[in-house]
Coordinates of N, CA and C in Angstrom, one line a residue:
M1 N 101.3 171.4 10.7 CA 101.1 172.8 10.3 C 102.6 173.4 10.0
L2 N 103.5 173.1 10.8 CA 104.9 173.5 10.6 C 105.4 173.1 9.3
V3 N 105.2 171.8 9.0 CA 105.8 171.2 7.8 C 105.1 171.9 6.6
L4 N 103.7 171.9 6.8 CA 102.9 172.5 5.6 C 103.3 173.9 5.2
V5 N 103.3 174.8 6.3 CA 103.7 176.1 6.0 C 105.0 176.4 5.5
F6 N 106.0 175.6 6.1 CA 107.5 175.7 5.5 C 107.5 175.2 4.0
S7 N 106.7 174.1 3.7 CA 106.7 173.5 2.3 C 106.1 174.3 1.3
L8 N 104.9 175.1 1.8 CA 104.4 176.0 0.8 C 105.2 177.3 0.6
T9 N 105.8 177.6 1.7 CA 106.8 178.9 1.6 C 107.7 178.6 0.6
V10 N 108.5 177.4 0.5 CA 109.5 177.1 -0.2 C 108.9 177.0 -1.8
H11 N 107.8 176.5 -1.8 CA 107.1 176.3 -3.1 C 106.7 177.5 -3.8
E12 N 106.3 178.5 -3.0 CA 105.9 179.8 -3.6 C 107.2 180.7 -3.9
A13 N 108.2 180.6 -3.0 CA 109.3 181.3 -3.2 C 110.1 180.7 -4.4
A14 N 110.0 179.5 -4.8 CA 110.7 179.0 -5.9 C 109.9 179.5 -7.1
H15 N 108.8 179.7 -7.2 CA 108.0 180.2 -8.3 C 108.5 181.7 -8.5
A16 N 108.6 182.4 -7.3 CA 109.0 183.8 -7.3 C 110.5 184.2 -7.8
W17 N 111.3 183.2 -7.2 CA 112.7 183.3 -7.6 C 112.9 183.0 -9.1
T18 N 112.2 182.1 -9.6 CA 112.4 181.6 -11.1 C 111.9 182.6 -12.0
A19 N 110.7 183.2 -11.6 CA 110.1 184.4 -12.5 C 111.1 185.6 -12.6
D20 N 111.8 185.9 -11.3 CA 112.7 187.0 -11.2 C 113.9 186.7 -12.0
K21 N 114.5 185.5 -12.1 CA 115.6 185.2 -12.7 C 115.3 185.0 -14.3
L22 N 114.0 184.8 -14.7 CA 113.8 184.8 -16.0 C 113.3 186.1 -16.7
G23 N 113.1 187.2 -15.9 CA 113.1 188.4 -16.3 C 111.8 189.2 -15.9
D24 N 111.0 188.6 -15.1 CA 109.8 189.2 -14.5 C 110.0 189.6 -13.1
P25 N 110.2 191.0 -12.8 CA 110.4 191.4 -11.4 C 109.2 191.7 -10.5
T26 N 108.2 191.2 -11.0 CA 107.0 191.5 -10.3 C 106.8 190.8 -8.8
A27 N 107.3 189.6 -8.8 CA 107.3 189.1 -7.5 C 108.3 189.4 -6.5
R28 N 109.6 189.9 -7.1 CA 110.5 190.3 -6.3 C 110.1 191.8 -5.7
M29 N 109.5 192.6 -6.4 CA 108.9 193.9 -6.0 C 107.9 193.9 -5.0
L30 N 107.2 192.7 -5.0 CA 106.2 192.4 -3.9 C 106.7 191.7 -2.8
G31 N 108.0 191.4 -2.8 CA 108.6 190.8 -1.6 C 108.5 189.3 -1.6
R32 N 108.2 188.7 -2.6 CA 107.8 187.3 -2.7 C 108.9 186.4 -2.9
V33 N 110.1 187.0 -3.3 CA 111.4 186.2 -3.4 C 112.0 186.2 -2.0
S34 N 111.3 185.3 -1.2 CA 111.7 185.2 0.2 C 111.2 184.0 1.0
L35 N 111.9 183.5 1.9 CA 111.5 182.3 2.7 C 110.8 182.8 3.9
N36 N 110.4 184.0 4.0 CA 109.5 184.5 5.1 C 108.1 184.1 4.9
P37 N 107.5 183.1 5.7 CA 106.3 182.5 5.4 C 105.0 183.5 5.3
I38 N 105.3 184.7 6.0 CA 104.3 185.7 6.2 C 103.9 186.3 4.9
V39 N 104.8 186.4 3.9 CA 104.6 187.0 2.6 C 103.7 186.0 1.8
H40 N 103.9 184.7 2.1 CA 103.2 183.8 1.1 C 101.9 183.2 1.7
I41 N 101.6 183.3 3.0 CA 100.4 182.7 3.7 C 99.2 183.3 3.3
D42 N 98.3 182.3 2.9 CA 96.8 182.7 2.6 C 96.0 182.3 3.8
P43 N 95.4 183.3 4.5 CA 94.8 182.9 5.8 C 93.8 181.8 5.7
I44 N 93.1 181.6 4.6 CA 92.1 180.5 4.4 C 92.8 179.3 4.0
G45 N 93.5 179.3 2.8 CA 94.2 178.1 2.4 C 95.3 177.5 3.1
T46 N 96.1 178.5 3.8 CA 97.3 178.0 4.4 C 97.0 177.6 5.9
I47 N 96.0 178.3 6.6 CA 95.8 178.3 8.1 C 94.5 177.7 8.3
L48 N 93.3 178.3 7.8 CA 92.1 177.8 8.3 C 91.7 176.4 7.9
L49 N 91.7 176.3 6.5 CA 91.4 174.8 6.0 C 92.2 173.7 6.6
P50 N 93.6 173.9 6.6 CA 94.4 172.8 7.2 C 94.1 172.5 8.7
L51 N 93.7 173.6 9.4 CA 93.4 173.5 10.9 C 91.9 172.7 11.0
I52 N 91.0 173.1 10.2 CA 89.7 172.5 10.1 C 89.9 170.9 9.8
A53 N 90.9 170.6 8.8 CA 91.2 169.3 8.4 C 91.8 168.3 9.5
A54 N 92.7 169.2 10.2 CA 93.5 168.4 11.4 C 92.5 168.1 12.5
V55 N 91.5 169.0 12.8 CA 90.6 168.8 13.8 C 89.4 167.9 13.6
S56 N 89.1 167.9 12.4 CA 87.9 167.2 12.0 C 88.1 165.9 11.2
G57 N 89.3 165.8 10.7 CA 89.6 164.7 10.0 C 89.1 164.7 8.4
A58 N 88.5 165.9 8.1 CA 88.2 166.2 6.7 C 89.3 166.1 5.8
P59 N 89.0 165.9 4.5 CA 90.1 165.9 3.5 C 90.8 167.3 3.3
L60 N 92.0 167.4 3.2 CA 92.8 168.5 3.2 C 93.1 169.0 1.9
L61 N 92.7 170.3 1.7 CA 93.0 171.0 0.4 C 93.4 172.3 0.7
G62 N 94.7 172.6 0.6 CA 95.2 173.8 1.1 C 96.0 174.7 0.0
W63 N 96.3 175.9 0.3 CA 97.2 176.6 -0.8 C 97.8 177.7 -0.1
A64 N 98.8 178.3 -0.8 CA 99.2 179.7 -0.5 C 98.9 180.7 -1.4
K65 N 99.2 181.9 -1.1 CA 99.0 183.0 -2.0 C 99.8 182.7 -3.4
P66 N 99.2 182.7 -4.5 CA 99.8 182.5 -5.8 C 100.7 183.6 -6.1
V67 N 101.9 183.4 -6.7 CA 102.9 184.4 -7.2 C 102.4 185.1 -8.4
P68 N 102.2 186.3 -8.5 CA 101.9 187.0 -9.8 C 103.0 187.0 -10.8
V69 N 102.7 186.7 -12.1 CA 103.7 186.5 -12.9 C 103.2 187.4 -14.3
R70 N 104.0 188.3 -14.8 CA 103.6 188.9 -16.0 C 104.6 188.6 -17.3
S71 N 103.8 188.6 -18.3 CA 104.8 188.2 -19.5 C 105.7 189.2 -19.9
R72 N 105.5 190.4 -19.5 CA 106.3 191.5 -19.9 C 107.8 191.2 -19.3
G73 N 108.7 191.1 -19.9 CA 110.1 190.9 -19.4 C 110.5 189.5 -19.6
L74 N 109.8 188.6 -19.9 CA 110.1 187.1 -20.2 C 110.5 187.1 -21.7
K75 N 111.6 186.5 -21.8 CA 112.1 186.4 -23.2 C 111.5 185.5 -24.1
N76 N 111.1 184.3 -23.5 CA 110.2 183.2 -24.2 C 109.2 182.9 -23.4
V77 N 107.9 183.5 -23.7 CA 106.8 183.5 -22.6 C 106.3 182.1 -22.5
R78 N 106.2 181.3 -23.5 CA 105.5 180.0 -23.3 C 106.5 179.2 -22.5
R79 N 107.7 179.2 -22.8 CA 108.9 178.3 -22.2 C 109.1 178.8 -20.8
D80 N 109.0 180.1 -20.6 CA 109.3 180.7 -19.3 C 108.2 180.4 -18.3
F81 N 107.0 180.6 -18.8 CA 105.8 180.2 -18.0 C 105.8 178.8 -17.5
L82 N 106.3 177.9 -18.4 CA 106.5 176.5 -18.0 C 107.3 176.2 -16.9
L83 N 108.6 176.9 -17.1 CA 109.6 176.9 -16.1 C 109.1 177.4 -14.8
I84 N 108.5 178.5 -14.9 CA 108.0 179.2 -13.5 C 107.0 178.2 -12.9
A85 N 106.1 177.6 -13.6 CA 105.1 176.8 -13.0 C 105.7 175.5 -12.6
A86 N 106.7 175.0 -13.1 CA 107.3 173.7 -12.7 C 108.3 173.8 -11.5
A87 N 108.6 175.2 -11.3 CA 109.6 175.3 -10.1 C 109.0 175.1 -8.8
G88 N 107.7 175.3 -8.7 CA 107.2 174.9 -7.3 C 107.2 173.5 -7.1
P89 N 106.6 172.7 -7.9 CA 106.7 171.2 -7.6 C 108.1 170.7 -7.6
A90 N 108.9 171.2 -8.4 CA 110.4 170.8 -8.3 C 110.9 171.0 -6.9
S91 N 110.6 172.2 -6.3 CA 111.2 172.6 -5.0 C 110.7 171.6 -3.9
N92 N 109.4 171.2 -4.0 CA 108.9 170.2 -3.0 C 109.5 168.7 -3.3
L93 N 109.9 168.5 -4.5 CA 110.6 167.1 -4.8 C 111.9 167.3 -4.3
L94 N 112.7 168.4 -4.4 CA 114.0 168.6 -3.8 C 114.0 168.4 -2.3
L95 N 113.0 169.0 -1.7 CA 112.9 169.1 -0.2 C 112.6 167.5 0.2
A96 N 111.7 166.8 -0.6 CA 111.6 165.4 -0.2 C 112.8 164.6 -0.4
V97 N 113.6 164.7 -1.4 CA 114.8 164.1 -1.6 C 115.9 164.4 -0.6
T98 N 115.9 165.7 -0.1 CA 116.8 166.1 1.0 C 116.4 165.5 2.2
G99 N 115.1 165.4 2.6 CA 114.6 164.8 3.7 C 114.9 163.2 3.7
A100 N 114.7 162.6 2.5 CA 115.1 161.1 2.5 C 116.5 160.8 2.8
V101 N 117.4 161.8 2.3 CA 118.9 161.7 2.5 C 119.2 161.6 4.1
I102 N 118.6 162.6 4.6 CA 118.7 162.7 6.1 C 118.2 161.5 6.9
W103 N 117.0 161.0 6.4 CA 116.4 159.7 6.9 C 117.3 158.6 6.9
H104 N 117.9 158.4 5.6 CA 118.7 157.3 5.3 C 120.1 157.5 6.2
S105 N 120.5 158.7 6.4 CA 121.6 159.0 7.3 C 121.4 158.5 8.6
L106 N 120.2 158.9 9.2 CA 119.8 158.4 10.5 C 119.8 157.0 10.8
R107 N 119.5 156.2 9.9 CA 119.6 154.9 10.1 C 120.8 154.2 10.3
S108 N 121.9 155.0 10.2 CA 123.2 154.5 10.4 C 123.6 154.8 11.8
L109 N 122.8 155.7 12.5 CA 123.2 156.1 14.0 C 122.6 155.0 14.8
V110 N 123.1 155.2 16.1 CA 122.6 154.2 17.2 C 121.4 154.7 17.8
S111 N 120.4 153.9 17.9 CA 119.1 154.3 18.4 C 119.2 154.2 19.9
P112 N 118.1 154.7 20.7 CA 118.2 154.9 22.1 C 118.3 153.7 22.9
D113 N 118.0 152.4 22.3 CA 118.3 151.2 23.1 C 119.5 150.5 22.8
G114 N 120.4 151.4 22.0 CA 121.7 150.8 21.7 C 122.0 150.0 20.6
S115 N 121.1 149.7 19.8 CA 121.2 148.9 18.5 C 121.6 149.8 17.4
A116 N 122.6 149.2 16.7 CA 123.0 150.0 15.6 C 122.2 149.7 14.3
G117 N 122.2 150.7 13.4 CA 121.5 150.5 12.2 C 120.0 150.7 12.3
S118 N 119.4 151.4 13.4 CA 118.0 151.5 13.5 C 117.8 152.9 14.1
I119 N 116.7 153.5 14.1 CA 116.4 154.7 14.8 C 115.0 154.4 15.6
D120 N 114.7 155.3 16.6 CA 113.6 155.1 17.3 C 112.3 155.6 16.6
P121 N 111.5 154.6 16.2 CA 110.4 154.8 15.3 C 109.3 155.7 16.0
T122 N 109.4 155.8 17.2 CA 108.3 156.7 18.0 C 108.9 158.1 18.3
G123 N 110.1 158.3 17.9 CA 110.6 159.7 18.4 C 110.0 160.8 17.5
P124 N 110.1 162.0 18.1 CA 109.5 163.2 17.3 C 110.1 163.6 16.2
I125 N 111.7 163.4 16.2 CA 112.3 163.9 15.0 C 112.1 162.9 13.8
V126 N 111.9 161.6 14.1 CA 111.7 160.7 13.1 C 110.2 161.0 12.5
Y127 N 109.4 161.2 13.3 CA 107.8 161.4 13.0 C 107.9 162.7 12.1
L128 N 108.5 163.8 12.4 CA 108.5 165.0 11.8 C 109.1 164.9 10.3
L129 N 110.3 164.1 10.5 CA 110.8 163.9 9.2 C 110.1 163.1 8.3
D130 N 109.4 162.1 8.7 CA 108.5 161.2 7.9 C 107.5 162.1 7.2
R131 N 106.8 162.9 8.2 CA 105.8 163.8 7.7 C 106.3 164.7 6.6
F132 N 107.5 165.2 6.9 CA 108.0 166.2 6.0 C 108.3 165.7 4.5
I133 N 108.8 164.4 4.4 CA 109.0 163.7 3.3 C 107.8 163.5 2.5
L134 N 106.8 162.9 3.3 CA 105.5 162.5 2.6 C 104.7 163.6 2.1
L135 N 104.7 164.7 3.0 CA 103.8 165.8 2.5 C 104.4 166.6 1.3
N136 N 105.8 166.6 1.2 CA 106.4 167.3 0.1 C 106.1 166.4 -1.2
L137 N 106.3 165.2 -1.0 CA 105.9 164.4 -2.1 C 104.6 164.5 -2.7
I138 N 103.5 164.8 -1.6 CA 102.1 164.9 -2.1 C 102.1 166.3 -2.7
L139 N 102.7 167.2 -2.3 CA 102.6 168.6 -2.8 C 103.1 168.6 -4.2
A140 N 104.3 168.0 -4.5 CA 104.8 167.8 -5.8 C 104.0 167.2 -6.7
V141 N 103.4 166.0 -6.4 CA 102.5 165.2 -7.2 C 101.2 166.0 -7.5
F142 N 100.6 166.4 -6.3 CA 99.2 167.0 -6.5 C 99.3 168.2 -7.3
N143 N 100.3 169.1 -7.2 CA 100.4 170.2 -7.9 C 100.7 170.0 -9.4
M144 N 101.2 168.8 -9.7 CA 101.3 168.5 -11.1 C 100.2 167.9 -12.0
I145 N 99.0 167.8 -11.2 CA 97.9 167.4 -11.7 C 97.4 168.4 -12.9
P146 N 97.1 168.1 -14.1 CA 97.0 169.1 -15.1 C 95.6 169.7 -15.2
V147 N 95.2 170.3 -14.1 CA 94.0 171.1 -13.9 C 94.3 172.5 -13.4
P148 N 94.0 173.4 -14.3 CA 94.3 174.8 -13.8 C 93.4 175.2 -12.6
P149 N 93.7 175.9 -11.5 CA 95.0 176.8 -11.5 C 96.3 176.0 -11.0
L150 N 96.2 174.7 -10.9 CA 97.4 174.0 -10.3 C 98.6 174.2 -11.4
D151 N 99.8 174.0 -10.9 CA 101.0 174.1 -11.7 C 100.9 173.3 -13.0
G152 N 100.4 172.1 -12.6 CA 100.4 171.0 -13.8 C 99.4 171.7 -15.0
G153 N 98.4 172.4 -14.5 CA 97.6 172.9 -15.6 C 98.3 174.1 -16.3
N154 N 99.1 174.7 -15.7 CA 99.9 176.0 -16.2 C 101.1 175.3 -17.2
V155 N 101.7 174.2 -16.7 CA 102.6 173.6 -17.6 C 102.0 173.0 -18.8
L156 N 100.9 172.4 -18.7 CA 100.1 171.7 -19.9 C 99.8 172.8 -20.8
A157 N 99.2 174.1 -20.3 CA 98.9 175.1 -21.2 C 99.9 175.6 -21.9
S158 N 101.2 175.7 -21.2 CA 102.4 175.9 -22.2 C 103.0 175.0 -23.1
L159 N 102.5 173.7 -22.9 CA 103.0 172.7 -23.8 C 102.0 172.6 -25.1
L160 N 100.8 173.0 -24.7 CA 99.7 172.8 -25.9 C 99.9 173.8 -27.0
P161 N 99.4 173.5 -28.3 CA 99.5 174.5 -29.4 C 98.6 175.6 -29.0
P162 N 98.9 176.9 -29.3 CA 98.2 178.1 -29.1 C 96.7 177.9 -29.1
S163 N 96.1 177.2 -30.2 CA 94.7 177.2 -30.2 C 94.1 176.2 -29.2
L164 N 94.9 175.2 -29.0 CA 94.4 174.1 -27.9 C 94.5 174.8 -26.6
S165 N 95.6 175.6 -26.3 CA 95.9 176.3 -25.0 C 94.9 177.2 -24.7
Y166 N 94.3 177.9 -25.8 CA 93.4 179.0 -25.5 C 92.0 178.2 -25.0
K167 N 91.6 177.1 -25.7 CA 90.7 176.4 -25.1 C 90.6 175.9 -23.8
F168 N 91.9 175.3 -23.5 CA 92.1 174.7 -22.2 C 92.1 175.7 -21.0
E169 N 92.3 177.0 -21.4 CA 92.3 178.0 -20.4 C 90.9 178.3 -20.0
Q170 N 90.0 178.0 -20.9 CA 88.5 178.2 -20.5 C 88.1 177.5 -19.2
V171 N 88.8 176.5 -19.0 CA 88.6 175.6 -17.9 C 88.8 176.1 -16.5
R172 N 89.9 177.3 -16.5 CA 90.5 177.9 -15.4 C 89.4 178.4 -14.4
P173 N 88.4 178.9 -14.8 CA 87.5 179.5 -13.6 C 86.7 178.2 -12.9
Y174 N 86.7 177.2 -13.5 CA 86.0 176.0 -12.8 C 87.0 175.0 -12.3
G175 N 88.2 175.3 -12.3 CA 89.3 174.4 -11.8 C 89.2 173.9 -10.6
I176 N 88.9 174.9 -9.6 CA 88.7 174.6 -8.1 C 87.6 173.7 -7.9
F177 N 86.5 173.9 -8.7 CA 85.4 172.9 -8.6 C 85.7 171.4 -9.0
V178 N 86.5 171.4 -10.0 CA 87.0 170.1 -10.5 C 87.9 169.5 -9.4
L179 N 88.8 170.1 -8.8 CA 89.5 169.6 -7.8 C 88.7 169.1 -6.5
Y180 N 87.8 169.8 -6.1 CA 87.0 169.5 -5.0 C 86.2 168.3 -5.4
A181 N 85.8 168.1 -6.6 CA 84.9 166.9 -7.1 C 85.8 165.7 -7.0
L182 N 87.1 166.0 -7.5 CA 88.0 164.9 -7.4 C 88.3 164.4 -5.9
L183 N 88.4 165.5 -5.2 CA 88.8 165.1 -3.7 C 87.5 164.5 -3.0
L184 N 86.3 164.9 -3.1 CA 85.3 164.4 -2.5 C 84.8 163.1 -2.9
T185 N 85.0 162.7 -4.2 CA 84.6 161.4 -4.9 C 85.7 160.4 -4.5
G186 N 86.7 160.8 -4.1 CA 87.8 159.7 -3.8 C 88.8 159.6 -5.1
A187 N 88.4 160.2 -6.3 CA 89.1 160.1 -7.4 C 90.6 160.6 -7.3
L188 N 90.7 161.7 -6.4 CA 92.0 162.3 -6.2 C 93.1 161.3 -5.5
T189 N 92.6 160.5 -4.6 CA 93.5 159.6 -4.1 C 94.0 158.5 -5.1
T190 N 93.0 158.0 -6.1 CA 93.3 157.2 -7.1 C 94.3 157.7 -8.1
I191 N 94.2 159.1 -8.3 CA 95.2 159.6 -9.1 C 96.6 159.8 -8.5
L192 N 96.5 160.2 -7.3 CA 97.8 160.4 -6.5 C 98.6 159.0 -6.2
R193 N 97.9 158.0 -5.9 CA 98.5 156.7 -5.3 C 99.7 156.3 -6.1
P194 N 99.5 156.1 -7.4 CA 100.6 155.5 -8.3 C 101.8 156.3 -8.3
P195 N 101.8 157.6 -8.6 CA 103.1 158.4 -8.7 C 103.8 158.4 -7.4
L196 N 102.8 158.5 -6.3 CA 103.4 158.6 -4.9 C 104.1 157.3 -4.5
G197 N 103.5 156.2 -4.8 CA 104.1 154.9 -4.5 C 105.5 154.7 -5.0
F198 N 105.4 155.2 -6.4 CA 106.7 155.1 -7.3 C 107.7 156.0 -6.5
L199 N 107.4 157.2 -6.2 CA 108.5 158.0 -5.6 C 109.0 157.5 -4.3
V200 N 108.1 157.0 -3.4 CA 108.4 156.4 -2.2 C 109.4 155.2 -2.2
R201 N 109.0 154.4 -3.3 CA 110.0 153.1 -3.7 C 111.2 153.7 -4.1
L202 N 111.2 154.8 -5.0 CA 112.4 155.3 -5.5 C 113.4 155.8 -4.4
L203 N 112.8 156.4 -3.5 CA 113.6 157.0 -2.3 C 113.9 155.9 -1.2
Q204 N 113.4 154.7 -1.5 CA 113.6 153.6 -0.6 C 113.3 153.8 0.8
L205 N 112.1 154.4 1.0 CA 111.5 154.7 2.2 C 110.7 153.5 2.9

């Protein structure tokens, strides 16, 4: 829960910060350009569903409060919407890379039994760091699935020609049902496994 709340907080703060820098002050005026988790937490998506998943072993599908973005103030609406959408997953990827750097640095330290070049695999710090890296990789990859309202859906909508983008946006009201269908059928795991495996190998974990 600590890792999830922190990672979602950074994710949403990245959206808010990018929107503010590109000319839309809406998120800043609402106090969303912040690493204070309270302003980003959604009681159901950030707290209730993850707790239910942790206790019951049910599949986890969580979220934080989305950052509102208005086109007024953006210099290039399509490009800027793309950058704002991509900022969230990019922040999780950056957190995962940072965690991997720390993980590799720890490998050079002396473990509790005195052997060099290893760490205690059962230690709480190692476990937390491992969860931190993996969860942020999952958040980055999951959010780039091209289904609205995920960031990947917003990125794709910005890349498509206007006529196709308009038609694609018609899927948005049903996006959450598409995601739950992918989750409950196991298709989501099939989609996530290849890019996650590639990133894990890239980070040499």
